[in-house]
PDB file of C-alpha atoms in Angstrom:
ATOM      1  CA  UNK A   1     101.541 123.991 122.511  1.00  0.00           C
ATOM      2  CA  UNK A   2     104.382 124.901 125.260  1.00  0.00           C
ATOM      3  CA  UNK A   3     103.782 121.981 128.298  1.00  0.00           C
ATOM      4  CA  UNK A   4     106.466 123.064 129.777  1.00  0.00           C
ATOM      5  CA  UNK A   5     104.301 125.368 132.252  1.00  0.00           C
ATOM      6  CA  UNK A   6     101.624 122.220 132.645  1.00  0.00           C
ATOM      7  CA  UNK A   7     103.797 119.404 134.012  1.00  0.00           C
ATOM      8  CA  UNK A   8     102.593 119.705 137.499  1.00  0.00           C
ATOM      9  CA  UNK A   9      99.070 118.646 135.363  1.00  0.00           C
ATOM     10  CA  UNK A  10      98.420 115.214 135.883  1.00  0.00           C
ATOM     11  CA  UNK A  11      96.809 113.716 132.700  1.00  0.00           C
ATOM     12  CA  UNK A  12      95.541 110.240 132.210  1.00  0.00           C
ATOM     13  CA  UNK A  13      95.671 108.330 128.587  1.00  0.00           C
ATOM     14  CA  UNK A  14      94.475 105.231 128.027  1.00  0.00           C
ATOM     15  CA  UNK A  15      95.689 102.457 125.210  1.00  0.00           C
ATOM     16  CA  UNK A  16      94.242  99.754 123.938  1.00  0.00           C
ATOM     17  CA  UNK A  17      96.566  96.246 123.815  1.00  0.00           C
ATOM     18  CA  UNK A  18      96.599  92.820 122.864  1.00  0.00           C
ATOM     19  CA  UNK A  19      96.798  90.127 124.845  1.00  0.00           C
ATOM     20  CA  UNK A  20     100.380  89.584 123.758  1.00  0.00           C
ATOM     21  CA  UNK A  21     101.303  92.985 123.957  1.00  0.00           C
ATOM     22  CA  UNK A  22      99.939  93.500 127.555  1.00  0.00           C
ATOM     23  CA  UNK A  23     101.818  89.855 128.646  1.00  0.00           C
ATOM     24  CA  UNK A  24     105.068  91.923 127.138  1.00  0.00           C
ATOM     25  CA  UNK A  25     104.627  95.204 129.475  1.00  0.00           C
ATOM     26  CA  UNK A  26     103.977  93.043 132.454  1.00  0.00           C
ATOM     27  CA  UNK A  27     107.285  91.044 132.199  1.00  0.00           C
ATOM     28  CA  UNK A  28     107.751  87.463 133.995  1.00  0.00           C
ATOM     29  CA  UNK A  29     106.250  87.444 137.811  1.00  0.00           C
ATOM     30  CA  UNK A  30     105.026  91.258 136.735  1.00  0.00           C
ATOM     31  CA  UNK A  31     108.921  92.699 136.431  1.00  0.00           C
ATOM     32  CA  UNK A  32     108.873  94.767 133.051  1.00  0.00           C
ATOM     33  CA  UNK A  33     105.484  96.843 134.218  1.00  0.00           C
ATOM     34  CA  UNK A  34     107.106  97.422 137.978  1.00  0.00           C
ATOM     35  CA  UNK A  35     110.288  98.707 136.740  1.00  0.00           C
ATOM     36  CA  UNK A  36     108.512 100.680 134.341  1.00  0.00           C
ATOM     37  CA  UNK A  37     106.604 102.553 137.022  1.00  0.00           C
ATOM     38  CA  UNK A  38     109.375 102.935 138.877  1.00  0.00           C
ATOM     39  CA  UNK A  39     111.438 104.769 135.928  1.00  0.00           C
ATOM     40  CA  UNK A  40     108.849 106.745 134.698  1.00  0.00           C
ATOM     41  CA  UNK A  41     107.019 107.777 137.751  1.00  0.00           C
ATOM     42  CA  UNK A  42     103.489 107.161 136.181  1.00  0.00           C
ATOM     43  CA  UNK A  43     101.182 104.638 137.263  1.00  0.00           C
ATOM     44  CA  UNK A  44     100.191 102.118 134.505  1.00  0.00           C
ATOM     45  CA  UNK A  45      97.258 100.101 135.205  1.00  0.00           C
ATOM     46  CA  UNK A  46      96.533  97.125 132.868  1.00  0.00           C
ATOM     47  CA  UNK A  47      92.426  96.041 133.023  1.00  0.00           C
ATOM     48  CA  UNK A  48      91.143  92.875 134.145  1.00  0.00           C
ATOM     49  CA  UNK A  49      89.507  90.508 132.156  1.00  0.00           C
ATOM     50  CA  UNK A  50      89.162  87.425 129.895  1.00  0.00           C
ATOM     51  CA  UNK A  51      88.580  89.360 126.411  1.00  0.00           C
ATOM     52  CA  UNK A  52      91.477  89.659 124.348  1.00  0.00           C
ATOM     53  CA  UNK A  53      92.147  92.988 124.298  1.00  0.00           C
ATOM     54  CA  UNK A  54      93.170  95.213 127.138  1.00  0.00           C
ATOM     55  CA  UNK A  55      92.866  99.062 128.280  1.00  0.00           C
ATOM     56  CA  UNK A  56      95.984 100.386 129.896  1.00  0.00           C
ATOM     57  CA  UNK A  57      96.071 103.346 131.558  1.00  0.00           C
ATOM     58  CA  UNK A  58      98.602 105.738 132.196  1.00  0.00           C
ATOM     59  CA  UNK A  59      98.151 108.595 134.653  1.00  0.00           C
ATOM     60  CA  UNK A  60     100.943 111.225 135.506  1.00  0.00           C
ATOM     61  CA  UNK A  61     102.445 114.412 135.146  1.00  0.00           C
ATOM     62  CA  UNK A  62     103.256 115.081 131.207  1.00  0.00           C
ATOM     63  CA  UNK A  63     106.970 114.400 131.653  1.00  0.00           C
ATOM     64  CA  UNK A  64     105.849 110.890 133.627  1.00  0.00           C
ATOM     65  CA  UNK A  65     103.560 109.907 130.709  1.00  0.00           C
ATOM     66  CA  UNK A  66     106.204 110.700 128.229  1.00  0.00           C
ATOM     67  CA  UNK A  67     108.839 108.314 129.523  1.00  0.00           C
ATOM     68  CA  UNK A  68     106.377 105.626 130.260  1.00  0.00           C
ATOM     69  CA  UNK A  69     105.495 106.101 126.331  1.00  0.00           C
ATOM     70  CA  UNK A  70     109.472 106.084 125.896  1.00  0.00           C
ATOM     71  CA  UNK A  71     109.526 102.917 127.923  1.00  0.00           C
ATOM     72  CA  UNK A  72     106.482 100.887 125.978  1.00  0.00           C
ATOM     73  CA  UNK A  73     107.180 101.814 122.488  1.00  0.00           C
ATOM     74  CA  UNK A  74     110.654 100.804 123.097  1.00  0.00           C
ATOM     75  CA  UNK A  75     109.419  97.245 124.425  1.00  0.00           C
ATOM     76  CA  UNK A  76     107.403  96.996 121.333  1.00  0.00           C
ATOM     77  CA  UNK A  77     110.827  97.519 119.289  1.00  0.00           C
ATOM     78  CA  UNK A  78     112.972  94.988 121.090  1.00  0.00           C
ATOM     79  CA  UNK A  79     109.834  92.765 120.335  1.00  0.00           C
ATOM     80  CA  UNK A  80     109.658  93.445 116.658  1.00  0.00           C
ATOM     81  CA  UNK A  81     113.392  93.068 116.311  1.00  0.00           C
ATOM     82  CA  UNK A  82     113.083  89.943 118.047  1.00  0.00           C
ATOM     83  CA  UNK A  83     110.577  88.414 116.102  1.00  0.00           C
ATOM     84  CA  UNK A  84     112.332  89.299 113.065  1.00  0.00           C
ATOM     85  CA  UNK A  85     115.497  87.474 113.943  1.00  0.00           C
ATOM     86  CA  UNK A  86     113.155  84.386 113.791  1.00  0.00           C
ATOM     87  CA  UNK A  87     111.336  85.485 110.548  1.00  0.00           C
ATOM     88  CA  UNK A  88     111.690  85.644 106.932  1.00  0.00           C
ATOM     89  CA  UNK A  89     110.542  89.853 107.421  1.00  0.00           C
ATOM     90  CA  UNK A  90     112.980  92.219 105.514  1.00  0.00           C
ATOM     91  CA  UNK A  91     111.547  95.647 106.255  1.00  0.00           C
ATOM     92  CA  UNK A  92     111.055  96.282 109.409  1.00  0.00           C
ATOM     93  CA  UNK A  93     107.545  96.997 110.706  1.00  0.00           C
ATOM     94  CA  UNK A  94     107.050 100.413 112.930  1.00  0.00           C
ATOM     95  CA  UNK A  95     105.924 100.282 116.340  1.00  0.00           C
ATOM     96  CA  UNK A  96     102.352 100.965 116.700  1.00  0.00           C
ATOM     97  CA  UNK A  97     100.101 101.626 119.493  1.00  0.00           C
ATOM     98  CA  UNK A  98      96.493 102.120 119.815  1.00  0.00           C
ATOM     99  CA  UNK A  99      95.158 105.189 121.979  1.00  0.00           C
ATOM    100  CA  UNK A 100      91.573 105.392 123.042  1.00  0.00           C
ATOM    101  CA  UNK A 101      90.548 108.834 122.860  1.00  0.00           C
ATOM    102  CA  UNK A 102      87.281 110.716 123.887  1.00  0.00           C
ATOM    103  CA  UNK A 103      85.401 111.531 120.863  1.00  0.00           C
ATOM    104  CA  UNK A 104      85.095 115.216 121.531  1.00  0.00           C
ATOM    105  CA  UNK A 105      88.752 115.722 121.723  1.00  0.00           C
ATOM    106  CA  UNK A 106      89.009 113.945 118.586  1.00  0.00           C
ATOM    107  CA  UNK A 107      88.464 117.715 116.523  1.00  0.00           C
ATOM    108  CA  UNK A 108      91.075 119.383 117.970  1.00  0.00           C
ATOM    109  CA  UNK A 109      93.341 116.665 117.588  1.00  0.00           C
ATOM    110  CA  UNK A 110      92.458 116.738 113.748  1.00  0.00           C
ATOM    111  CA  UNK A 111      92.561 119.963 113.763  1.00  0.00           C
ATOM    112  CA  UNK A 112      90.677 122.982 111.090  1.00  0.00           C
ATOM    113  CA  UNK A 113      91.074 120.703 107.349  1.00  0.00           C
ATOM    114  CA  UNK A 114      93.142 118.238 109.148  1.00  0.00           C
ATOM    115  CA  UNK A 115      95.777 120.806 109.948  1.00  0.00           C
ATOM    116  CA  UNK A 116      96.583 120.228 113.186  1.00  0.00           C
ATOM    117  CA  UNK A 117      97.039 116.081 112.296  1.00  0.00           C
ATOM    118  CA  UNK A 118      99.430 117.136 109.457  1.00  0.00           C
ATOM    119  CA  UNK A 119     101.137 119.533 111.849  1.00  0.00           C
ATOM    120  CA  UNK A 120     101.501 116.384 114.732  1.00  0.00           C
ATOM    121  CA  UNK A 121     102.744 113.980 111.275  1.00  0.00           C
ATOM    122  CA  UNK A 122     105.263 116.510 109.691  1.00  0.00           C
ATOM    123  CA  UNK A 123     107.236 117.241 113.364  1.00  0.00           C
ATOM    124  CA  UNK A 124     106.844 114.017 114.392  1.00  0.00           C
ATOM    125  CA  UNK A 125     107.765 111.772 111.953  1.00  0.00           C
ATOM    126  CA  UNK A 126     104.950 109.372 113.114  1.00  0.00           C
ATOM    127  CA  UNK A 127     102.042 108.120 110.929  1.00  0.00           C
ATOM    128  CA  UNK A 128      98.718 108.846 112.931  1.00  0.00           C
ATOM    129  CA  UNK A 129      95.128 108.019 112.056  1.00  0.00           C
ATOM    130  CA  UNK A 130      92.349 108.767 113.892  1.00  0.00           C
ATOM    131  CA  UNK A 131      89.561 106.414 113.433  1.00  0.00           C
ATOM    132  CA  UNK A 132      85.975 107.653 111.738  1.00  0.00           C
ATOM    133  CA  UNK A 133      83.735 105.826 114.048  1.00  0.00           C
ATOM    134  CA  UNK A 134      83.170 105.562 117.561  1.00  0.00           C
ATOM    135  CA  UNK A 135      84.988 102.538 119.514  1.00  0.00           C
ATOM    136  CA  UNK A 136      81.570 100.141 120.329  1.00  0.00           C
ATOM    137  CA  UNK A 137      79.055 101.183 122.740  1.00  0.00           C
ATOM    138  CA  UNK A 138      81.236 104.394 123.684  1.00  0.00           C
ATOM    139  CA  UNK A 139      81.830 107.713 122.987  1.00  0.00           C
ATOM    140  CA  UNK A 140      85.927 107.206 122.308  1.00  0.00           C
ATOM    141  CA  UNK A 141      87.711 106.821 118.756  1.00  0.00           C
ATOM    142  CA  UNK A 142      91.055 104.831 118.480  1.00  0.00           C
ATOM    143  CA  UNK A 143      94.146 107.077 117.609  1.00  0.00           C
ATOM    144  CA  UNK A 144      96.819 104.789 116.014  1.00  0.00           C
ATOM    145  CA  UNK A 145     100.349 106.253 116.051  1.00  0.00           C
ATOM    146  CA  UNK A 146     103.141 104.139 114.231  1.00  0.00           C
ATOM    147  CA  UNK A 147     106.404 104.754 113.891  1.00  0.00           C
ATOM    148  CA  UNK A 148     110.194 104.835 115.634  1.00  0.00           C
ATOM    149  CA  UNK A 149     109.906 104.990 119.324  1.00  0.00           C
ATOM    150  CA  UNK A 150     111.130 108.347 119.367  1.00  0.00           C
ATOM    151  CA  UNK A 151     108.572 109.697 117.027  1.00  0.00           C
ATOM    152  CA  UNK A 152     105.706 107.808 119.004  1.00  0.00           C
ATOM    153  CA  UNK A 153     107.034 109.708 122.754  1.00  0.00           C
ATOM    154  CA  UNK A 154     107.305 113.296 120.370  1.00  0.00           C
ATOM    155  CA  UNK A 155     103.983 112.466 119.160  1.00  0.00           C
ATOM    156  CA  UNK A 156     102.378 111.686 122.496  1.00  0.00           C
ATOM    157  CA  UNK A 157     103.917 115.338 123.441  1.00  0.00           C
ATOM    158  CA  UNK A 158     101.829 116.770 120.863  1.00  0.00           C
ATOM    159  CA  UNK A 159      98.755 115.136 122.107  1.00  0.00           C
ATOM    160  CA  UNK A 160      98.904 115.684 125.584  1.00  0.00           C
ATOM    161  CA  UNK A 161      99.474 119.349 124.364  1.00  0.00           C
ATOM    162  CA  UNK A 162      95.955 119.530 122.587  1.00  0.00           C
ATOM    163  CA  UNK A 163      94.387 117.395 125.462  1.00  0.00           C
ATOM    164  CA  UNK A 164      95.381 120.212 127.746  1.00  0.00           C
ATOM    165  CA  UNK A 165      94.209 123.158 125.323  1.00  0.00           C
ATOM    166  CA  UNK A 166      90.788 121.301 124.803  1.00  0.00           C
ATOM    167  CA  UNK A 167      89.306 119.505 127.189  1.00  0.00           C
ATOM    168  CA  UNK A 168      86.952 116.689 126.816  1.00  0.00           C
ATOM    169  CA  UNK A 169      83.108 117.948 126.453  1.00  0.00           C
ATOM    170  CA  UNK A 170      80.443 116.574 128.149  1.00  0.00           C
ATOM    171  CA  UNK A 171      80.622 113.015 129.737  1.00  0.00           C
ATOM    172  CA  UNK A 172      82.941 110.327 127.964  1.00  0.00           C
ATOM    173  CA  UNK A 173      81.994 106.710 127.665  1.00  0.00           C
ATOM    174  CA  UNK A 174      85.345 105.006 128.012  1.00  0.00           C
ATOM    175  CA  UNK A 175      85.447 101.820 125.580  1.00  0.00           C
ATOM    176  CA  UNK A 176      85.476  98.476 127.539  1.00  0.00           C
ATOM    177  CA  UNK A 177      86.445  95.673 125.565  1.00  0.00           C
ATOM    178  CA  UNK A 178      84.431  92.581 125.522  1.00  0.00           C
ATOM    179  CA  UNK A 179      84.831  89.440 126.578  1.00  0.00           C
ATOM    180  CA  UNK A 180      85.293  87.106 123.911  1.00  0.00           C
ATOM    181  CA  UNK A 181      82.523  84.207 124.423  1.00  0.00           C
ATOM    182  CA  UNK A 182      84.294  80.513 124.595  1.00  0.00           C
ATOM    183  CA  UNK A 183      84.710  78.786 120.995  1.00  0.00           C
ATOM    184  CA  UNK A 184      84.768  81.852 119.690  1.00  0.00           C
ATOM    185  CA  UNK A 185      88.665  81.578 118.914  1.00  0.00           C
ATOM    186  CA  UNK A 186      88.071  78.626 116.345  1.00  0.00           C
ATOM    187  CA  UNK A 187      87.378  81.674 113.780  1.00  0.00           C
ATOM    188  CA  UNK A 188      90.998  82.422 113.843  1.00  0.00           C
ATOM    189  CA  UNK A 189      92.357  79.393 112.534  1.00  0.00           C
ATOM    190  CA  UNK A 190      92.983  78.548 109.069  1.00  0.00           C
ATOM    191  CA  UNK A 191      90.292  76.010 107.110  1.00  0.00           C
ATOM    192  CA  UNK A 192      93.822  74.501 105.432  1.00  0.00           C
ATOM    193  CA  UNK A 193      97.244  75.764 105.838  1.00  0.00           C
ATOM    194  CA  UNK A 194      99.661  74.399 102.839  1.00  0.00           C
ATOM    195  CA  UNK A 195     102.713  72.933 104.574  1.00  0.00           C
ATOM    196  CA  UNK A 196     105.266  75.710 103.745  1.00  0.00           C
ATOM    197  CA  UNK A 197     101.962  78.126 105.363  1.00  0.00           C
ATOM    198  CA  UNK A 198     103.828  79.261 108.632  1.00  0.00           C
ATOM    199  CA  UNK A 199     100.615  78.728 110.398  1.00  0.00           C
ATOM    200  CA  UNK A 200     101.816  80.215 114.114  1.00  0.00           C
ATOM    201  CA  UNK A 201     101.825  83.468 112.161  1.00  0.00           C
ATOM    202  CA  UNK A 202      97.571  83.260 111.715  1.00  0.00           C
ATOM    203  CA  UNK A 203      97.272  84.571 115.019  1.00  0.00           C
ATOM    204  CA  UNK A 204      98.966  87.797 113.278  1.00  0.00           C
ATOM    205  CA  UNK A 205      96.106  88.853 110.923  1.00  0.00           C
ATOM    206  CA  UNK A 206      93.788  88.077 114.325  1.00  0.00           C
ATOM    207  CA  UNK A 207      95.771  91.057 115.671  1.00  0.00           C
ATOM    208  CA  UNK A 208      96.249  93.243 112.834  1.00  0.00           C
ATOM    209  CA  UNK A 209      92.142  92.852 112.080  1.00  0.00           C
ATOM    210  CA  UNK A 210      92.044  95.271 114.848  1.00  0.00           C
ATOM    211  CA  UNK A 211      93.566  97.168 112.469  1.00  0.00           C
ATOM    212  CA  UNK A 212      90.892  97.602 110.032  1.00  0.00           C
ATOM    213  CA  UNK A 213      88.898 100.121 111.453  1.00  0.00           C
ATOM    214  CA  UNK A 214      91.435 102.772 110.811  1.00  0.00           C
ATOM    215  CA  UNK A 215      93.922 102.011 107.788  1.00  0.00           C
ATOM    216  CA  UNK A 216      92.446 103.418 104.681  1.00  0.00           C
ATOM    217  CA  UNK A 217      90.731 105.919 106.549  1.00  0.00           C
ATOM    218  CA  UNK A 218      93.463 108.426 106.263  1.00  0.00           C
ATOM    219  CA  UNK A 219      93.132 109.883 102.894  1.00  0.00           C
ATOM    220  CA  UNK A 220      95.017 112.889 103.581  1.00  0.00           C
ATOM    221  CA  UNK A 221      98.178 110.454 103.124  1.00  0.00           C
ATOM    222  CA  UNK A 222     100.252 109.979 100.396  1.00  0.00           C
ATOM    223  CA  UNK A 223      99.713 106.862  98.252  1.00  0.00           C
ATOM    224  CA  UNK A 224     102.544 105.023  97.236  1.00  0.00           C
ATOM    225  CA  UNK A 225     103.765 101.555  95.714  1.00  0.00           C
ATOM    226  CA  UNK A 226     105.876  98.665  96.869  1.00  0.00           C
ATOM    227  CA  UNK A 227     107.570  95.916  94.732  1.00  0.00           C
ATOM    228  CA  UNK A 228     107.839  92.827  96.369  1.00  0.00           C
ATOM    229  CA  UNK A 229     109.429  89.619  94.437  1.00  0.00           C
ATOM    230  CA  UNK A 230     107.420  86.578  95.977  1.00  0.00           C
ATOM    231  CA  UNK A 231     108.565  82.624  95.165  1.00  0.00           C
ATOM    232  CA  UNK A 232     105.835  81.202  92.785  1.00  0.00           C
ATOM    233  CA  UNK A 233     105.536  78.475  96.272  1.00  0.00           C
ATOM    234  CA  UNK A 234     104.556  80.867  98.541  1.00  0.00           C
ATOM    235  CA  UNK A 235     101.744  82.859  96.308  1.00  0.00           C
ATOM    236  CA  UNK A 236      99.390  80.166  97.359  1.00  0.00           C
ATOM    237  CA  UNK A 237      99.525  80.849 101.078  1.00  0.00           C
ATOM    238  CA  UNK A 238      98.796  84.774  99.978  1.00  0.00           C
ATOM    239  CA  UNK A 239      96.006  84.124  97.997  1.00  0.00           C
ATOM    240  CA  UNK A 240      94.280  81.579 100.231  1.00  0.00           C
ATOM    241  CA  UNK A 241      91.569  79.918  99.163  1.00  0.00           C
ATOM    242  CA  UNK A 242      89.035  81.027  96.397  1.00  0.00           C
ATOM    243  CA  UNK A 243      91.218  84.178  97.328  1.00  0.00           C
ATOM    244  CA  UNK A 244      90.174  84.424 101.443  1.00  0.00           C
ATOM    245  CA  UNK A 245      94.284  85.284 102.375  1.00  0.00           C
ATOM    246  CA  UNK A 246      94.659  88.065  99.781  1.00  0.00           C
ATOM    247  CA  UNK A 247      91.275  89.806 100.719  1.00  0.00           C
ATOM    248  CA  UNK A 248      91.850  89.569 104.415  1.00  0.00           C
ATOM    249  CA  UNK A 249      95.395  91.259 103.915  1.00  0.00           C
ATOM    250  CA  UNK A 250      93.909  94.024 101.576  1.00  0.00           C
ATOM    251  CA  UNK A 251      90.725  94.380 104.065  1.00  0.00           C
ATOM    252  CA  UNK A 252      93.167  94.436 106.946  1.00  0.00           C
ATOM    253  CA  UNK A 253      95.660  96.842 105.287  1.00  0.00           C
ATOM    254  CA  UNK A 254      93.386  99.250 103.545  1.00  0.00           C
ATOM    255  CA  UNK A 255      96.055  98.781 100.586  1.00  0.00           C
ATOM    256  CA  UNK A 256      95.744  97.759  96.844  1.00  0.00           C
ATOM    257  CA  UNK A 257      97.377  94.470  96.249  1.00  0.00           C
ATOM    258  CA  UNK A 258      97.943  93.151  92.762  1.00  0.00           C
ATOM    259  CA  UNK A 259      99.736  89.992  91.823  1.00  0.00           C
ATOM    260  CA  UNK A 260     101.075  89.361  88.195  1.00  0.00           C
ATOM    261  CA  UNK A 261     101.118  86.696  85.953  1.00  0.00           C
ATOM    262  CA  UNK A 262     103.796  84.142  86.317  1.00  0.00           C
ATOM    263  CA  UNK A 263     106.287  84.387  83.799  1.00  0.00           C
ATOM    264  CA  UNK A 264     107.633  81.454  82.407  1.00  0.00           C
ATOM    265  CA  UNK A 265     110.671  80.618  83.583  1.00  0.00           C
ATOM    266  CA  UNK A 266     110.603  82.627  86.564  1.00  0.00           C
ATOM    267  CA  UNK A 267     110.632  81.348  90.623  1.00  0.00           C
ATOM    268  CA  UNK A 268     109.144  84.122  91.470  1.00  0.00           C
ATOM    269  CA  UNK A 269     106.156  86.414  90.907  1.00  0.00           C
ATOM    270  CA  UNK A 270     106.117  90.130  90.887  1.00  0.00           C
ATOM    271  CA  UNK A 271     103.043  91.811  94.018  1.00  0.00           C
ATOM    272  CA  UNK A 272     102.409  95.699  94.036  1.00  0.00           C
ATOM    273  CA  UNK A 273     101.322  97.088  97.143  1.00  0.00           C
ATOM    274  CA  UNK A 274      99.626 100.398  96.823  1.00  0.00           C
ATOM    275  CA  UNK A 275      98.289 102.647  99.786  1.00  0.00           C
ATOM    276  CA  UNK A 276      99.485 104.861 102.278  1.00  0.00           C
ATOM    277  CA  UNK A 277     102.966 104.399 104.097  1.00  0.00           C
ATOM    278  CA  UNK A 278     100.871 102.203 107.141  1.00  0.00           C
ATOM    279  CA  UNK A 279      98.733 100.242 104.867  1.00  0.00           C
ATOM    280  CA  UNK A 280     101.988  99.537 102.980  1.00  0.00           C
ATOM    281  CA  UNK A 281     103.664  98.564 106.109  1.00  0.00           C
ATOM    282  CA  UNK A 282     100.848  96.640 107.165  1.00  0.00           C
ATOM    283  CA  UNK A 283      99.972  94.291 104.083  1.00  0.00           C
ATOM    284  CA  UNK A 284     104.163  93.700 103.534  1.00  0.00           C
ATOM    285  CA  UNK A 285     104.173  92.802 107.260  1.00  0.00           C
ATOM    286  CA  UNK A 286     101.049  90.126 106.850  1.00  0.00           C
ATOM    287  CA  UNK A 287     102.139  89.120 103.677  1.00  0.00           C
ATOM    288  CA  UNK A 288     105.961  88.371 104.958  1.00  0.00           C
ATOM    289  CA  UNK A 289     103.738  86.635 108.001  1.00  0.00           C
ATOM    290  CA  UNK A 290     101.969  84.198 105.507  1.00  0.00           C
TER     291      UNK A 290
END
């Protein structure tokens, strides 16, 4: 669709965040978000609360929405190249955000035999799933786009494009996320973590289980495989015990994950990942976490 005759439109999306990634748009004292607004000319409103997840909304003209898009995903960048400076992480993990869209639009963004999806993916560049069920006690889905930060702002084009062409029908129930009760968090934490366990990185499955409710859903993607070469030390911190690591990662990821034998004489063990290009991304990323 041609925006360029709708940018007087002002359109409002709304994403959903982790607590970490909401404390990294609002900056120290509240900077990053301010200057944000100020170069993209959109307001960005981040929910109150105590649960650990976040809606923030974005309301502006198109062009205003697309450069605060610009200016998040390319946050999330700098972050992931940060915390890969301090990491053991070879490939580099794409930026991903989570949209919360109303259910009724979700069609059109699919699109007649998932055309319109594959038509957003190929021009793009960016992975995007759109989530089979309904967000709790709403009527919204999650729409996960991953990818460069350019891809992610051309992406968002294409979606403020159908958003414009369809409106929402009926009413929406927007998603609220709950409030996570105290003692709640203790689930997170490992039982045991082996010593060479980086256990700081357990708080990483705790966000990527958010995860779960779209990978594997996609099945329009291609399936493919990854070779990773994993030290015979660390297998034990991916497998967890009685196996609780490895299914987490392939529950998480939506991907196959199969470990072979040890060989004697060899320091390190041979793991296939098989899935689509995000569940790849996502098991190599928890497994490089472990």
């Amino acid at each position: 669709g041609d925006l360029d005759g709708s940018l007087n439109v002002t359109l409002t999306l709304r994403l959903l965040m982790h607590g970490k990634e909401v404390g990294s748009i609002i900056g120290k004292k509240g900077e990053t978000v301010k200057k944000m607004r100020e170069e993209s000319g959109a307001r960005i409103n981040i929910s109150e609360g105590s649960s650990p997840e976040r809606i923030v909304t974005i309301t502006g003209p198109t062009e205003g929405i697309f450069r605060a898009f610009s200016l998040i995903a390319q946050k999330f960048e700098e972050d992931i190249t940060v915390a890969m400076a301090n990491s053991n992480v070879t490939s580099k993990p794409p930026v991903t955000l989570r949209l919360v869209f109303p259910g009724s639009q979700c069609g059109s963004l699919i699109g007649k035999g998932g055309s319109k999806i594959k038509e957003i993916r190929e021009t793009t560049g960016a992975q995007v799933q759109v989530a089979g069920d309904m967000l709790p006690d709403s009527t919204e889905r999650a729409v996960t786009i991953s990818g460069t930060p350019q891809a992610i702002t051309q992406c968002v084009r294409h979606i403020c494009s159908v958003m414009l062409e369809s409106p929402p029908k009926g009413a929406t129930i927007p998603y609220r996320p709950k409030a996570i009760p105290a003692g709640a968090h203790a689930v997170l934490a490992p039982q045991h973590s082996a010593q060479q366990c980086n256990s700081d990185k357990v708080d990483k499955v705790g966000q990527l289980r958010s995860l779960s409710y779209f990978t594997g859903l996609d099945a329009t993607a291609p399936t493919s495989s990854q070779e990773l070469a994993i030290p015979n030390d660390f297998i034990g911190c991916i497998i967890g015990r009685q196996g609780s690591k490895i299914n987490e990662i392939r529950q998480v990821s939506g991907a196959h994950i199969k470990i072979a034998s040890a060989t004697d004489g060899s320091a390190m063990r041979q793991v296939t990942i098989t899935g689509s290009p995000a569940s790849i991304s996502v098991a190599q990323y928890l497994i490089n976490a472990r």
